[in-house]
């Protein structure tokens, strides 16, 4: 029995920089307006505190996102924390085709995270991704498509080959 596990987070430097820069602009404007006010009323101070707390909450939420993937003899398990409260499991018997492929997150799915489905190119299916351009493409017998991003494609490919006989079409 071979098992594949992977845990991914949003750790990209460009994302940290983008968030910090987008927080600095409004923060500077609000602090500057508060400092220039003659009468430092409580309402303005509360607004400043709410802005800082909101920014910290958004930053914390983005960096608490985590994609966990597990492949074992039962099937493919994944969980996109904090949106999934438990693992989603795709049984081997429900998979028509399974392969690792390159993808374009923005043009195919509208970006990173939980993407696709009803709002973006429905024919592509749903993507769960955090970073990169490589993912496990699942084509289910019911016609649904799911892409799960990975940073460990070689290790994933080796484990999938172990379970190759469990689904209809072989791994490419």
Tab-separated table of C-alpha atoms in Angstrom:
chain	number	residue	atom	x	y	z
A	1	UNK	CA	0.000	0.000	0.000
A	2	UNK	CA	1.475	3.321	-1.093
A	3	UNK	CA	0.219	6.639	0.196
A	4	UNK	CA	0.751	10.141	-1.157
A	5	UNK	CA	0.198	13.176	1.065
A	6	UNK	CA	0.686	16.851	0.348
A	7	UNK	CA	-0.169	20.055	2.154
A	8	UNK	CA	0.034	23.390	0.335
A	9	UNK	CA	-0.400	26.962	1.547
A	10	UNK	CA	-0.379	30.393	-0.041
A	11	UNK	CA	3.258	31.297	0.687
A	12	UNK	CA	4.134	33.178	-2.482
A	13	UNK	CA	6.251	36.287	-1.885
A	14	UNK	CA	4.359	38.255	-4.576
A	15	UNK	CA	1.096	37.636	-2.691
A	16	UNK	CA	2.536	38.946	0.587
A	17	UNK	CA	3.850	42.043	-1.189
A	18	UNK	CA	0.548	42.645	-2.995
A	19	UNK	CA	-1.454	42.389	0.228
A	20	UNK	CA	0.905	44.604	2.215
A	21	UNK	CA	0.931	47.265	-0.516
A	22	UNK	CA	-2.871	47.140	-0.832
A	23	UNK	CA	-3.201	47.552	2.946
A	24	UNK	CA	-0.707	50.409	3.239
A	25	UNK	CA	-2.591	52.766	0.871
A	26	UNK	CA	-5.912	52.858	2.738
A	27	UNK	CA	-4.154	52.764	6.097
A	28	UNK	CA	-2.010	55.808	5.272
A	29	UNK	CA	-5.089	57.716	4.042
A	30	UNK	CA	-7.133	56.959	7.155
A	31	UNK	CA	-4.275	57.640	9.605
A	32	UNK	CA	-3.405	60.884	7.797
A	33	UNK	CA	-7.032	62.030	7.928
A	34	UNK	CA	-7.220	61.175	11.637
A	35	UNK	CA	-3.998	63.054	12.418
A	36	UNK	CA	-5.139	66.165	10.521
A	37	UNK	CA	-8.470	66.317	12.332
A	38	UNK	CA	-8.704	69.095	14.877
A	39	UNK	CA	-11.109	67.251	17.121
A	40	UNK	CA	-10.017	63.630	17.552
A	41	UNK	CA	-13.441	62.131	18.067
A	42	UNK	CA	-14.098	58.558	19.088
A	43	UNK	CA	-15.878	57.764	15.820
A	44	UNK	CA	-12.731	58.390	13.756
A	45	UNK	CA	-10.641	56.294	16.140
A	46	UNK	CA	-13.151	53.437	15.966
A	47	UNK	CA	-13.047	53.620	12.158
A	48	UNK	CA	-9.257	53.369	12.219
A	49	UNK	CA	-9.342	50.376	14.554
A	50	UNK	CA	-12.007	48.657	12.426
A	51	UNK	CA	-9.913	49.222	9.274
A	52	UNK	CA	-6.773	47.759	10.868
A	53	UNK	CA	-8.722	44.803	12.298
A	54	UNK	CA	-10.372	44.140	8.920
A	55	UNK	CA	-7.038	44.178	7.147
A	56	UNK	CA	-5.526	41.796	9.700
A	57	UNK	CA	-8.536	39.484	9.387
A	58	UNK	CA	-8.295	39.362	5.580
A	59	UNK	CA	-4.544	38.768	5.717
A	60	UNK	CA	-5.040	36.015	8.304
A	61	UNK	CA	-7.808	34.358	6.283
A	62	UNK	CA	-5.759	34.248	3.102
A	63	UNK	CA	-2.784	32.705	4.865
A	64	UNK	CA	-4.906	30.196	6.793
A	65	UNK	CA	-6.044	28.633	3.491
A	66	UNK	CA	-4.580	25.186	3.040
A	67	UNK	CA	-4.999	22.426	0.446
A	68	UNK	CA	-4.466	18.909	1.762
A	69	UNK	CA	-4.293	15.953	-0.617
A	70	UNK	CA	-4.033	12.233	0.117
A	71	UNK	CA	-4.005	9.330	-2.306
A	72	UNK	CA	-4.387	5.812	-0.931
A	73	UNK	CA	-5.999	2.437	-1.697
A	74	UNK	CA	-9.492	3.878	-1.103
A	75	UNK	CA	-9.178	6.777	-3.526
A	76	UNK	CA	-8.231	10.441	-3.699
A	77	UNK	CA	-8.950	12.600	-0.666
A	78	UNK	CA	-8.679	16.384	-0.572
A	79	UNK	CA	-9.661	19.216	1.714
A	80	UNK	CA	-9.494	22.958	1.110
A	81	UNK	CA	-9.349	24.445	4.602
A	82	UNK	CA	-11.322	26.412	5.899
A	83	UNK	CA	-14.027	25.825	3.250
A	84	UNK	CA	-14.261	22.055	3.619
A	85	UNK	CA	-14.994	20.870	7.151
A	86	UNK	CA	-13.964	17.315	6.309
A	87	UNK	CA	-12.067	15.490	3.596
A	88	UNK	CA	-13.747	15.040	0.234
A	89	UNK	CA	-13.134	11.542	-1.083
A	90	UNK	CA	-13.265	10.364	-4.662
A	91	UNK	CA	-13.487	6.601	-4.784
A	92	UNK	CA	-11.390	4.858	-7.439
A	93	UNK	CA	-14.538	3.271	-8.880
A	94	UNK	CA	-15.983	6.705	-9.791
A	95	UNK	CA	-12.922	7.820	-11.800
A	96	UNK	CA	-13.025	7.463	-15.584
A	97	UNK	CA	-9.651	9.069	-16.265
A	98	UNK	CA	-6.856	10.392	-14.081
A	99	UNK	CA	-3.667	12.153	-15.181
A	100	UNK	CA	-1.212	14.859	-14.201
A	101	UNK	CA	-1.175	17.913	-16.459
A	102	UNK	CA	-0.033	21.492	-16.812
A	103	UNK	CA	-2.736	24.167	-16.551
A	104	UNK	CA	-3.118	27.942	-16.621
A	105	UNK	CA	-4.786	28.969	-13.360
A	106	UNK	CA	-6.046	32.371	-14.505
A	107	UNK	CA	-7.199	31.623	-18.053
A	108	UNK	CA	-8.653	28.168	-17.337
A	109	UNK	CA	-10.139	28.637	-13.868
A	110	UNK	CA	-10.041	32.332	-13.023
A	111	UNK	CA	-7.144	32.129	-10.558
A	112	UNK	CA	-6.078	30.124	-7.534
A	113	UNK	CA	-8.164	28.765	-4.686
A	114	UNK	CA	-11.485	26.959	-5.165
A	115	UNK	CA	-12.275	27.961	-8.715
A	116	UNK	CA	-14.386	27.081	-11.710
A	117	UNK	CA	-17.703	25.330	-11.819
A	118	UNK	CA	-20.832	27.385	-12.420
A	119	UNK	CA	-19.160	30.785	-12.681
A	120	UNK	CA	-16.106	30.164	-14.845
A	121	UNK	CA	-15.811	27.910	-17.891
A	122	UNK	CA	-18.051	25.160	-16.646
A	123	UNK	CA	-16.625	22.719	-19.202
A	124	UNK	CA	-13.248	22.803	-17.411
A	125	UNK	CA	-14.793	21.689	-14.130
A	126	UNK	CA	-13.610	22.754	-10.689
A	127	UNK	CA	-10.038	23.454	-9.572
A	128	UNK	CA	-8.570	23.356	-6.097
A	129	UNK	CA	-5.156	24.942	-6.302
A	130	UNK	CA	-2.811	27.079	-4.260
A	131	UNK	CA	0.167	27.742	-6.495
A	132	UNK	CA	1.981	26.490	-9.544
A	133	UNK	CA	0.799	25.177	-12.882
A	134	UNK	CA	0.668	21.399	-12.387
A	135	UNK	CA	-2.297	19.424	-11.168
A	136	UNK	CA	-4.033	16.085	-11.012
A	137	UNK	CA	-6.884	16.083	-13.520
A	138	UNK	CA	-9.767	13.802	-12.589
A	139	UNK	CA	-12.509	12.985	-15.065
A	140	UNK	CA	-15.313	11.203	-13.268
A	141	UNK	CA	-17.758	8.705	-14.713
A	142	UNK	CA	-20.622	11.140	-14.027
A	143	UNK	CA	-18.978	13.696	-16.372
A	144	UNK	CA	-17.589	16.007	-13.676
A	145	UNK	CA	-14.025	17.264	-13.861
A	146	UNK	CA	-11.849	18.126	-10.878
A	147	UNK	CA	-8.322	19.486	-10.916
A	148	UNK	CA	-6.240	19.282	-7.722
A	149	UNK	CA	-3.026	21.304	-7.795
A	150	UNK	CA	0.260	19.724	-6.746
A	151	UNK	CA	3.856	20.707	-6.155
A	152	UNK	CA	4.938	17.049	-5.977
A	153	UNK	CA	3.970	15.768	-9.418
A	154	UNK	CA	6.701	13.092	-9.667
A	155	UNK	CA	5.866	11.580	-6.296
A	156	UNK	CA	2.147	11.779	-7.098
A	157	UNK	CA	2.669	10.076	-10.475
A	158	UNK	CA	4.549	7.177	-8.834
A	159	UNK	CA	1.780	6.599	-6.278
A	160	UNK	CA	-0.952	6.869	-8.936
A	161	UNK	CA	0.764	4.178	-11.003
A	162	UNK	CA	0.380	1.864	-8.012
A	163	UNK	CA	-3.403	2.274	-8.213
A	164	UNK	CA	-3.552	2.327	-12.029
A	165	UNK	CA	-5.747	-0.783	-12.205
A	166	UNK	CA	-8.440	0.804	-10.011
A	167	UNK	CA	-9.853	3.193	-12.629
A	168	UNK	CA	-10.904	2.893	-16.246
A	169	UNK	CA	-8.129	4.654	-18.188
A	170	UNK	CA	-4.456	4.484	-17.374
A	171	UNK	CA	-2.264	7.321	-16.127
A	172	UNK	CA	-0.501	9.367	-18.777
